[in-house]
Short mmCIF file of C-alpha atoms in Angstrom, two decimals:
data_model
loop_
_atom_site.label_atom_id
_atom_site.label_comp_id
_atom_site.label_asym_id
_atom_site.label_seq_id
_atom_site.Cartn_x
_atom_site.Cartn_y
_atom_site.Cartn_z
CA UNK A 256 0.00 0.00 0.00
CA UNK A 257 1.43 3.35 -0.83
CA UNK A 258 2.67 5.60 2.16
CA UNK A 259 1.15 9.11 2.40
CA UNK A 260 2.95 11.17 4.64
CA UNK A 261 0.02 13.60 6.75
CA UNK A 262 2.04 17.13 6.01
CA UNK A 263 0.01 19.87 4.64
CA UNK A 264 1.16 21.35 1.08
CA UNK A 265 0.35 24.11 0.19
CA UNK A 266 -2.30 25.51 -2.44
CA UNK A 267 0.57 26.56 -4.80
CA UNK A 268 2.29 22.98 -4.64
CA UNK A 269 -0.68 21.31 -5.27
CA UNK A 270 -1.32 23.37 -8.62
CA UNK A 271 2.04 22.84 -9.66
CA UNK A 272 2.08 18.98 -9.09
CA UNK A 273 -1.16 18.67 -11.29
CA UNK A 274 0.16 20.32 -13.91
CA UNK A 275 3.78 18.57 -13.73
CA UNK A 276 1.25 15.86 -14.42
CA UNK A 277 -2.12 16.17 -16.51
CA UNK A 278 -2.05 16.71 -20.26
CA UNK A 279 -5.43 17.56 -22.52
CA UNK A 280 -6.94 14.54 -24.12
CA UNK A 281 -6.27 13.68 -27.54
CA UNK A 282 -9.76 13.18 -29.45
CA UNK A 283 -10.83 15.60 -31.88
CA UNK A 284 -14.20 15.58 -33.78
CA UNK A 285 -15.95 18.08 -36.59
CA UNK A 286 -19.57 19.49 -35.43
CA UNK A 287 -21.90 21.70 -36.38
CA UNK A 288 -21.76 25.27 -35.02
CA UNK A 289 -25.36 24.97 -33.81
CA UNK A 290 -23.67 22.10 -31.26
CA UNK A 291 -20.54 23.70 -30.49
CA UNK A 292 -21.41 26.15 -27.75
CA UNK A 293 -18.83 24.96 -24.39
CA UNK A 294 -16.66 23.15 -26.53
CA UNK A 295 -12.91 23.73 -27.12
CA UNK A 296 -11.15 24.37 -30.28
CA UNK A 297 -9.10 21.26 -31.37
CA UNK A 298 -6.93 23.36 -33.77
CA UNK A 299 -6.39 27.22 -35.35
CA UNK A 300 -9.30 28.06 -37.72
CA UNK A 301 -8.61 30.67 -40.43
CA UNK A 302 -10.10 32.76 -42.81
CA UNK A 303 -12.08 31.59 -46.02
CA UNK A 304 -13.10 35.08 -46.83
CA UNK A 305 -12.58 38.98 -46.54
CA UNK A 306 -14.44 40.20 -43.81
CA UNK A 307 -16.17 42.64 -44.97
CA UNK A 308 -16.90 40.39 -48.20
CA UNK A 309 -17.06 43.80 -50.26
CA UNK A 310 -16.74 47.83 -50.02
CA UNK A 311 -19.79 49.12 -48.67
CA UNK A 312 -21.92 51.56 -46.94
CA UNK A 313 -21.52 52.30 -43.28
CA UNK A 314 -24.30 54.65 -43.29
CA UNK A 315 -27.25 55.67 -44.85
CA UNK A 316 -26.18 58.55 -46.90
CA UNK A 317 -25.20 59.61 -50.66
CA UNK A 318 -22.37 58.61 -52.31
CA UNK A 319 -19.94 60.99 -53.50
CA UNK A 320 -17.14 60.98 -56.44
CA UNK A 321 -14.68 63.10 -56.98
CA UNK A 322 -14.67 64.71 -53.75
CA UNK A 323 -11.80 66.96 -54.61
CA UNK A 324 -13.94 69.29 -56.78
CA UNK A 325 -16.92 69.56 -54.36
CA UNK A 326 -17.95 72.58 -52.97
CA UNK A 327 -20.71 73.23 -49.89
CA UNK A 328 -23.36 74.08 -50.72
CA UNK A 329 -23.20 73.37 -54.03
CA UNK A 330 -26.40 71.57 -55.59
CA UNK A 331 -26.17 68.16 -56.76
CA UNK A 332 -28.60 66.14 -58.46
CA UNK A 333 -29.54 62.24 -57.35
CA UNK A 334 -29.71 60.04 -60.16
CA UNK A 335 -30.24 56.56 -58.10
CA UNK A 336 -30.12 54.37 -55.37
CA UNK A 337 -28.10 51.42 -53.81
CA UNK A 338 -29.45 48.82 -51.45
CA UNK A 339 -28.41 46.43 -49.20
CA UNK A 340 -28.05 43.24 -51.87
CA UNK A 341 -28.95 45.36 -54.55
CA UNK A 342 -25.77 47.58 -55.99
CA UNK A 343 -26.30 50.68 -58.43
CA UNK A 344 -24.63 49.53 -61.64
CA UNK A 345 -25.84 52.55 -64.00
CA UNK A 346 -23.64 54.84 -65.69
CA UNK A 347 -22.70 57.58 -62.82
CA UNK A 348 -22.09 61.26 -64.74
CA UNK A 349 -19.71 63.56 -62.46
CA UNK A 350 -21.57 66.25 -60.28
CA UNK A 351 -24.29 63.80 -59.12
CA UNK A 352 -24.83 61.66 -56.10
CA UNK A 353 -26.11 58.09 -55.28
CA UNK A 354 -28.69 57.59 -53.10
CA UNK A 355 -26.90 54.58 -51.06
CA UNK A 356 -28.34 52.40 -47.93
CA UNK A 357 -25.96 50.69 -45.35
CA UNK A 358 -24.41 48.12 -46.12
CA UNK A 359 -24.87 48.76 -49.93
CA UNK A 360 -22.16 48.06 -52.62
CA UNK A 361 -19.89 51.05 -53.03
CA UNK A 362 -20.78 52.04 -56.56
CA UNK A 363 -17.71 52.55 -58.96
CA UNK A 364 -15.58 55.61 -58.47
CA UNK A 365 -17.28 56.70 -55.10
CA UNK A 366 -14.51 58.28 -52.84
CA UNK A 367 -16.97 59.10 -49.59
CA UNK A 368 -20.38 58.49 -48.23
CA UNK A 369 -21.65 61.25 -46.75
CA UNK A 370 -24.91 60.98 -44.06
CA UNK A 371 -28.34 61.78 -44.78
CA UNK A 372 -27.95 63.83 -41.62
CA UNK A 373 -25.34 66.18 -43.22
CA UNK A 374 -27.06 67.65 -46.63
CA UNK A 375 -29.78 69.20 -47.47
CA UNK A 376 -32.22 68.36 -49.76
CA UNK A 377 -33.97 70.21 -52.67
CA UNK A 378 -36.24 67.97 -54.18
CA UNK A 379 -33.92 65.40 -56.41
CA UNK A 380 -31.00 67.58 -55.53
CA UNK A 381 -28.46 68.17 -52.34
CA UNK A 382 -26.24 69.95 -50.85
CA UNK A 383 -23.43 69.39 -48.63
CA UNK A 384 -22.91 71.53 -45.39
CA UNK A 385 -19.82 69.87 -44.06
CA UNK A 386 -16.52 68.91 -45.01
CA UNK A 387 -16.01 65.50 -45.99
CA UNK A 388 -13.16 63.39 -46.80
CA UNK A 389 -11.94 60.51 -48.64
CA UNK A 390 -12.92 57.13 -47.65
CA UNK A 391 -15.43 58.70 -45.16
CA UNK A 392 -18.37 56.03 -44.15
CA UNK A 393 -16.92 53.23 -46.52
CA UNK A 394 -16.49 50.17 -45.23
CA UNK A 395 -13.42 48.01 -47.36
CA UNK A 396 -13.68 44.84 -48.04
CA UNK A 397 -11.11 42.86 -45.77
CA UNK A 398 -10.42 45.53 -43.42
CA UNK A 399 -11.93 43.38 -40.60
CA UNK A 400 -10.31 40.00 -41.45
CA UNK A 401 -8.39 38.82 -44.64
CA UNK A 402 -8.54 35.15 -46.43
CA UNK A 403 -6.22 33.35 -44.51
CA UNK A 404 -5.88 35.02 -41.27
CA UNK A 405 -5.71 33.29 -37.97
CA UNK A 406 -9.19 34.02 -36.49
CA UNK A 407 -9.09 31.90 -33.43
CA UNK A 408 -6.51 29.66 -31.76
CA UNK A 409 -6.20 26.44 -30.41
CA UNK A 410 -7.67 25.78 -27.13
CA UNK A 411 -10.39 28.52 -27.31
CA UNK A 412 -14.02 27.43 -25.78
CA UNK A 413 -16.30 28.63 -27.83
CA UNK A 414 -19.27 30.69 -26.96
CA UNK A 415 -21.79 32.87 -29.18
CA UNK A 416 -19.09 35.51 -30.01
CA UNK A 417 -16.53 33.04 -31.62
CA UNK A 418 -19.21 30.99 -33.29
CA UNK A 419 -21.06 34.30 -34.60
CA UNK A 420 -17.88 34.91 -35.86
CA UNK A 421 -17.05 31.76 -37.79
CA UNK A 422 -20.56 32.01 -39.20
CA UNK A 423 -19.98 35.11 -40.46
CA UNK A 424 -16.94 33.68 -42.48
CA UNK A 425 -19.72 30.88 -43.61
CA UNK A 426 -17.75 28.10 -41.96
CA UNK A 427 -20.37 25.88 -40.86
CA UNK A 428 -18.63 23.32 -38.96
CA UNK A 429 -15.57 23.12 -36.67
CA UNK A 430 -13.06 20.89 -35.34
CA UNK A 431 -13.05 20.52 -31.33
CA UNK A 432 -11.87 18.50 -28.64
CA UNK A 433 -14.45 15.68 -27.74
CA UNK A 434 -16.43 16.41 -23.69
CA UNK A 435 -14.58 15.41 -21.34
CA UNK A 436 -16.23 12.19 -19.83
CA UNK A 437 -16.44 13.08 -15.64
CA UNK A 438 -17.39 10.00 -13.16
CA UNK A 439 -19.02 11.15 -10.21
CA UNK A 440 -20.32 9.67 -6.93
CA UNK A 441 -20.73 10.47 -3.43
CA UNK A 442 -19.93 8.23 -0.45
CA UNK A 443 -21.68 7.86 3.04
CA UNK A 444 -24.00 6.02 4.79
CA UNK A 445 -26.54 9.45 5.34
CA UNK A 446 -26.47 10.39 2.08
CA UNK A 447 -30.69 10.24 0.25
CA UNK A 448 -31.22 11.46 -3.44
CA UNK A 449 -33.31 14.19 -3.99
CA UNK A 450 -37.36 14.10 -4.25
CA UNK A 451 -37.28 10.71 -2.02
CA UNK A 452 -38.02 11.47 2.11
CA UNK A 453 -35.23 11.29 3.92
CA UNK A 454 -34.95 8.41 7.20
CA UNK A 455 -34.04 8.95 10.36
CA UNK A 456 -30.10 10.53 10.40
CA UNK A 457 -30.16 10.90 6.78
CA UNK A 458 -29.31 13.73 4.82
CA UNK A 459 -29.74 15.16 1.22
CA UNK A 460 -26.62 14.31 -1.34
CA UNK A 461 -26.41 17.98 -2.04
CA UNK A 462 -22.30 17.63 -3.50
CA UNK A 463 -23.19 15.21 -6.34
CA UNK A 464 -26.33 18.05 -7.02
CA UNK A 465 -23.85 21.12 -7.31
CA UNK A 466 -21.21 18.99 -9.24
CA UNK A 467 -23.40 18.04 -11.84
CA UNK A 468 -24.34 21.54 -11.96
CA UNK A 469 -21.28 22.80 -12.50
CA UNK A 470 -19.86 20.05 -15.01
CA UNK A 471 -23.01 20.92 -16.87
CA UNK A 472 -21.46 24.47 -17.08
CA UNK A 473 -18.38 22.82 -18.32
CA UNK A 474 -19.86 21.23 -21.31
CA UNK A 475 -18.64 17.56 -19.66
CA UNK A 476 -20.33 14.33 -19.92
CA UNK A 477 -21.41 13.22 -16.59
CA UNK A 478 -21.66 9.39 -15.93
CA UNK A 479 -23.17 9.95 -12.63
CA UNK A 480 -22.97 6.64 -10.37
CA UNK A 481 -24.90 7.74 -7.32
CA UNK A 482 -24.68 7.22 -3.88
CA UNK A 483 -22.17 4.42 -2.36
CA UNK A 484 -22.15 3.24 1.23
CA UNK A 485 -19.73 3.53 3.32
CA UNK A 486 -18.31 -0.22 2.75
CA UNK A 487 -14.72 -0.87 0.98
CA UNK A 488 -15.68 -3.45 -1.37
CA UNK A 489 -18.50 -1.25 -2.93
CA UNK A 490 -16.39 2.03 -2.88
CA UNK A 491 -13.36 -0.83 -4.58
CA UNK A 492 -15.99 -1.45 -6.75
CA UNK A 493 -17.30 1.83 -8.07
CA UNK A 494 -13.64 2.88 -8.41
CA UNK A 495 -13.13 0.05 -10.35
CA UNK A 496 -16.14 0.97 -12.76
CA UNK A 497 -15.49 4.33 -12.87
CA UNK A 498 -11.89 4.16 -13.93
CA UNK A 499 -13.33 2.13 -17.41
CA UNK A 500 -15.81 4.70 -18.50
CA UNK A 501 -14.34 8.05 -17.56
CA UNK A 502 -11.49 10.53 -18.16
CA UNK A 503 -11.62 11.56 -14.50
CA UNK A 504 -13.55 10.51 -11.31
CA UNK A 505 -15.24 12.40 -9.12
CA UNK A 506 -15.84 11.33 -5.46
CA UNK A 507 -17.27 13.30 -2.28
CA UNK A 508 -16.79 12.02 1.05
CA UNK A 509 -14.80 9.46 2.74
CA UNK A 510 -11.43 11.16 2.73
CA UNK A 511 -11.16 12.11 5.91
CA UNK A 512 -9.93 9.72 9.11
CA UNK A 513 -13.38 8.69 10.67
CA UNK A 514 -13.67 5.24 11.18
CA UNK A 515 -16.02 4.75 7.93
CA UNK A 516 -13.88 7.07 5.51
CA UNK A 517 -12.83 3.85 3.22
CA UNK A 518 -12.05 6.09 0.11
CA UNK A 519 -8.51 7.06 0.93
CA UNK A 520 -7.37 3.48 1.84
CA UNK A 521 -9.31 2.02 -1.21
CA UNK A 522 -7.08 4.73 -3.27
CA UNK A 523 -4.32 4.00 -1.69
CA UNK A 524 -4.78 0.11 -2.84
CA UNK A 525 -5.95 0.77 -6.29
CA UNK A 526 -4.14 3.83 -7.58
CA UNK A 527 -1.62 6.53 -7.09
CA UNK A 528 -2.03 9.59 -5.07
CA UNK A 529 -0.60 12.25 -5.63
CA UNK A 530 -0.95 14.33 -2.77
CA UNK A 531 -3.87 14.14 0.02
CA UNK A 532 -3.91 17.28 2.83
CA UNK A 533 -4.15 20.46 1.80
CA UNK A 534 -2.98 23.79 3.89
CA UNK A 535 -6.61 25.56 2.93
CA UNK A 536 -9.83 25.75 4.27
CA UNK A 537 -12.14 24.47 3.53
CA UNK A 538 -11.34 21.76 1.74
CA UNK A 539 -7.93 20.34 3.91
CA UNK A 540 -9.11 16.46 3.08
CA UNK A 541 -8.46 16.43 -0.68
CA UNK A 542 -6.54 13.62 -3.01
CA UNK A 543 -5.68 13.71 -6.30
CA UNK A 544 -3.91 11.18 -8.45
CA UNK A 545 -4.12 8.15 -11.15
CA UNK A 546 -6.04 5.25 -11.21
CA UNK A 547 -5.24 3.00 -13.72
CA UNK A 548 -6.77 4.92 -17.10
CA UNK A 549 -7.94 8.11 -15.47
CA UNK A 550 -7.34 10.51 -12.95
CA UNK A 551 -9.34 11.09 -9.80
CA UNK A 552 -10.39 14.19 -7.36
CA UNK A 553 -11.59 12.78 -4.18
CA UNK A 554 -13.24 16.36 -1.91
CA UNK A 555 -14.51 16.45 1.32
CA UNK A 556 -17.93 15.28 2.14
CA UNK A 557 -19.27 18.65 3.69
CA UNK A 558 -20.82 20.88 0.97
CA UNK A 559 -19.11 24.15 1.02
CA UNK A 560 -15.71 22.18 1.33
CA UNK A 561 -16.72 20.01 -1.79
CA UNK A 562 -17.41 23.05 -3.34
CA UNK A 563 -14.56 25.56 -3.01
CA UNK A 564 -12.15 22.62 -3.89
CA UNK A 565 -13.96 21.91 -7.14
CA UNK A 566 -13.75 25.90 -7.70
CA UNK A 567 -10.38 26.18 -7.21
CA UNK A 568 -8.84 22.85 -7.64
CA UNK A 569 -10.80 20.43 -10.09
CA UNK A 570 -12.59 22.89 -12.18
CA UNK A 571 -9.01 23.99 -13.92
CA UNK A 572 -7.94 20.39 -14.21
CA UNK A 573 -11.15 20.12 -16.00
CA UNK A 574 -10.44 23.04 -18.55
CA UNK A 575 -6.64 21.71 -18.93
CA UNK A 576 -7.91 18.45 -19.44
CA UNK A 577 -10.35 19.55 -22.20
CA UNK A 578 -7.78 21.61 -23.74
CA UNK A 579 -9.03 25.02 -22.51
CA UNK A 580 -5.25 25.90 -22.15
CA UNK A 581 -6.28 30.12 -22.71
CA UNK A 582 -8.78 30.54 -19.66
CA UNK A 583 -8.14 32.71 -16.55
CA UNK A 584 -9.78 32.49 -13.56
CA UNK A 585 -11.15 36.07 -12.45
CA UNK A 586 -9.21 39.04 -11.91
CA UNK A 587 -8.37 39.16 -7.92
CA UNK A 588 -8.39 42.81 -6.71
CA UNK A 589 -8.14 44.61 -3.40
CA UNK A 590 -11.21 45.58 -1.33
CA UNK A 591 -11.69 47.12 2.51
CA UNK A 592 -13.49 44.93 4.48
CA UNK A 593 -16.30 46.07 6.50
CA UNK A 594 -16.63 43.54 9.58
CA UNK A 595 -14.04 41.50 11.71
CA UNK A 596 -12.93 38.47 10.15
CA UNK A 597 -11.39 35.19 12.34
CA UNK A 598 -8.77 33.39 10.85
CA UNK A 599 -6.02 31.43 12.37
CA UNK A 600 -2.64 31.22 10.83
CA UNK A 601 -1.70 28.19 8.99
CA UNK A 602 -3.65 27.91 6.52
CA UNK A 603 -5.17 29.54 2.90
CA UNK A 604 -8.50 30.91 3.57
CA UNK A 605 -11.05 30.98 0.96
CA UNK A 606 -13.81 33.14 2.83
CA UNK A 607 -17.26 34.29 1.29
CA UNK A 608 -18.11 37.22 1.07
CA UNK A 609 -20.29 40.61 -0.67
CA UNK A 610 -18.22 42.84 -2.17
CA UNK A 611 -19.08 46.53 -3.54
CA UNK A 612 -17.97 49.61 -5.24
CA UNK A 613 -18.85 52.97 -3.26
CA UNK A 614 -19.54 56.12 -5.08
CA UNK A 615 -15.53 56.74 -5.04
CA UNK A 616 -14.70 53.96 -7.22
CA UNK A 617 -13.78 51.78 -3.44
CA UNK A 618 -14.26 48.51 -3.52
CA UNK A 619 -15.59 47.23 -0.26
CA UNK A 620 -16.65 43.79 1.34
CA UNK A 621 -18.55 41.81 3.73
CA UNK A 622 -18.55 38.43 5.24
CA UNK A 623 -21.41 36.62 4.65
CA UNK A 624 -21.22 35.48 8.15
CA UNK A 625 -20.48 32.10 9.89
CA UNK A 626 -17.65 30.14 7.63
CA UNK A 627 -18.14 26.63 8.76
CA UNK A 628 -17.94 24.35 5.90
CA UNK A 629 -21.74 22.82 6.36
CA UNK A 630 -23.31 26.27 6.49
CA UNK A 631 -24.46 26.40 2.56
CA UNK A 632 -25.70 29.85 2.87
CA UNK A 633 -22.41 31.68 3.00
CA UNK A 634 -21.93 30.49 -0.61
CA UNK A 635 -25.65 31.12 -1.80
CA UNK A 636 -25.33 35.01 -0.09
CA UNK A 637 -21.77 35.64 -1.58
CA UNK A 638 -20.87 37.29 -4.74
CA UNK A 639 -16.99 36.81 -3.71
CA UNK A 640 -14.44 34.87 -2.35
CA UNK A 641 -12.03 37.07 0.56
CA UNK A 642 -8.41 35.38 -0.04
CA UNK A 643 -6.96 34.86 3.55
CA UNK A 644 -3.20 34.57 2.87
CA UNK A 645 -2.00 30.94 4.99
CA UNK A 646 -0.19 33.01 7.85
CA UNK A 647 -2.55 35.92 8.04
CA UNK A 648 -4.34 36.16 11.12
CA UNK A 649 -7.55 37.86 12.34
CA UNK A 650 -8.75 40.60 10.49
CA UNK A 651 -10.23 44.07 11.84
CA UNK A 652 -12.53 46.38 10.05
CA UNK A 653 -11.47 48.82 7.73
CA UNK A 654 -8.16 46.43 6.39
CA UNK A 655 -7.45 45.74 3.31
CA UNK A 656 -8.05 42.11 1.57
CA UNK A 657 -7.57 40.74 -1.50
CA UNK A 658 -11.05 39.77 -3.22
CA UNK A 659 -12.19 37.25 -6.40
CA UNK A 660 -16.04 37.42 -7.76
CA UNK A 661 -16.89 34.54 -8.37
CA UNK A 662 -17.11 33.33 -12.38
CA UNK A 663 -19.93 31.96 -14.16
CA UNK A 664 -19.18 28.57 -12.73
CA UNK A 665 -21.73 29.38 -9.51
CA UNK A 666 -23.03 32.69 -10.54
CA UNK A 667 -24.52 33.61 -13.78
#
């Protein structure tokens, strides 16, 4: 059985020892853009087409030629009109003007467009009252994208922006990395399923709930294997099972060193961990490592612990693992906080909290109240996490903390 020594390491080592480790899977297929909101880009897509496809109108207006000769004021007659899929291809005699519409075809020899708003008009005949110049409310072809540029990268998850995009350029299919397929259970004895009553001592399997929630924001396939007891041969088992069908496993509970917390010794038999105690809270009891064909997150059973750890610990092995190599987590920023915070040295805090912006441009935040990791609420109040730094200490009103809103992962 492999020996796990009980030190704490750090948040920082813990990153860096996934990522010494994990690599993004390998299977790329072609799908329709229609399907491809969530997923990731398999490889760089360029450019079919000029973007814009053609010179034309920005505005509605007149077009003008031989700008160089006009004069305010000067009356010119209108001698036809350009639509939007329907150019003016007429002969065009100098010292006249085109009525055009945007997104028209630039007629032949036009130098400007000049808008509706700025002449005056004299029955078939206008005037200009203000300077124009050359090029003015023309829109060139290519001057957004060129055939053959890069438009996106590798590694990109696409949303309605990029695929917009891509349909713009009439590509109607793309090349992505397959979902990743995520394994998830939860462990203990307590644990009921939602919309059956619960039994005496039991309680509601609320982690396996918010994971699937958030893997559904993650565009993964979930192969959810329910609830297993608290016995070594069925938690052997599931592992077992698990470790056939998915990328990565994902358990809840049994980590810890009660009596019935089977899952670390089962991992211990079956697979390799990598590392098991962390210095944060919450979420101290976590393991990650390799089972035989996929890797595994095992987080602590109560909620809020299961929770911050998938936040901040499985949810970027997820993106790595699906090739979202380009995301960021949000921008962390400095805010006063407004109440007394406890905190004993030792450990990274992840706190939740309210933050604001006064009328000063100050950002400013509150605790949501009691941190234990059962109380639920503190996450449902929060629109923040307050970063406790591992050998900061209490924390008095009016000092400064360092602050991350929380991405669309649990809000939005």
């Amino acid at each position: 059985m492999q020996f796990l020594t009980t030190k704490l390491i750090s948040f920082e080592e813990a990153q860096q020892k996934i990522y010494e480790q994990i690599q993004p899977i390998n299977d790329h297929i072609k799908i329709s853009l229609l399907k491809a909101a969530g997923y990731i880009t398999a490889k760089a897509v360029f450019s079919p087409l000029d973007l814009p496809l053609f010179d034309n109108s920005a505005m509605d207006g007149y077009a003008i030629q031989q700008i160089k000769n006009i004069k305010l004021n000067h009356l010119m007659q209108i001698i036809g009109i350009a639509y939007a899929g329907k150019p003016f291809e007429n002969k065009w005699p100098p010292d006249t003007v085109i009525r055009i519409m945007t997104g028209a075809p630039i007629p032949n020899k036009c130098d400007a467009v000049i808008m509706q708003e700025n002449i005056q008009k004299f029955g078939n005949k206008i005037s200009i009252n203000t300077p124009i110049y050359k090029g003015q409310n023309i829109r060139y072809k290519g001057e957004d994208i060129q055939i053959g540029n890069q438009i996106l990268d590798s590694g990109i998850r696409l949303d309605s922006t990029e695929l917009t995009l891509l349909a713009s350029l009439g590509i109607n299919k793309v090349s992505v990395i397959r979902k990743l397929r995520v394994a998830i259970f939860s462990t203990g004895n307590e644990l009921q399923i939602l919309g059956k009553p619960l039994l005496k001592n039991q309680i509601y399997d609320i982690n396996r709930f918010i994971i699937s929630l958030m893997l559904n924001k993650l565009n993964c396939k979930i192969i959810d294997l329910g609830i297993i007891r608290d016995h070594p041969n069925e938690i052997r088992y599931i592992f077992n099972k698990a470790d056939r069908l998915a990328d990565i496993v994902i358990c809840t509970g049994g980590i810890s060193v009660g009596d019935t917390d089977f899952t670390r010794m089962i991992l211990q038999e079956i697979g390799d961990i990598t590392f098991y105690k962390l210095a944060i809270k919450p979420g101290k009891p976590f393991a990650f490592g390799r089972l035989k064909n996929s890797w595994f997150c095992s987080l602590p059973g109560n909620p809020v612990s299961a929770t911050v750890t998938f936040y901040y610990l499985v949810q970027p092995i997820l993106k790595h693992l699906a090739g979202n190599t380009k995301y960021t987590m949000p921008l962390r920023q400095r805010a006063i906080t407004m109440n007394y915070l406890k905190k004993t040295p030792g450990r990274l805090d992840f706190q939740r909290g309210v933050y604001s912006q006064d009328e000063n441009g100050l950002l400013k935040v509150s605790s949501t109240g009691i941190q234990d990791s059962h109380i639920f609420r503190s996450l449902t109040m929060a629109n923040c996490f307050i970063i406790l730094e591992r050998e900061r200490g209490n924390v008095n009103p009016g000092e400064w903390v360092e602050i991350e809103g929380f991405n669309r992962l649990l809000k939005g």
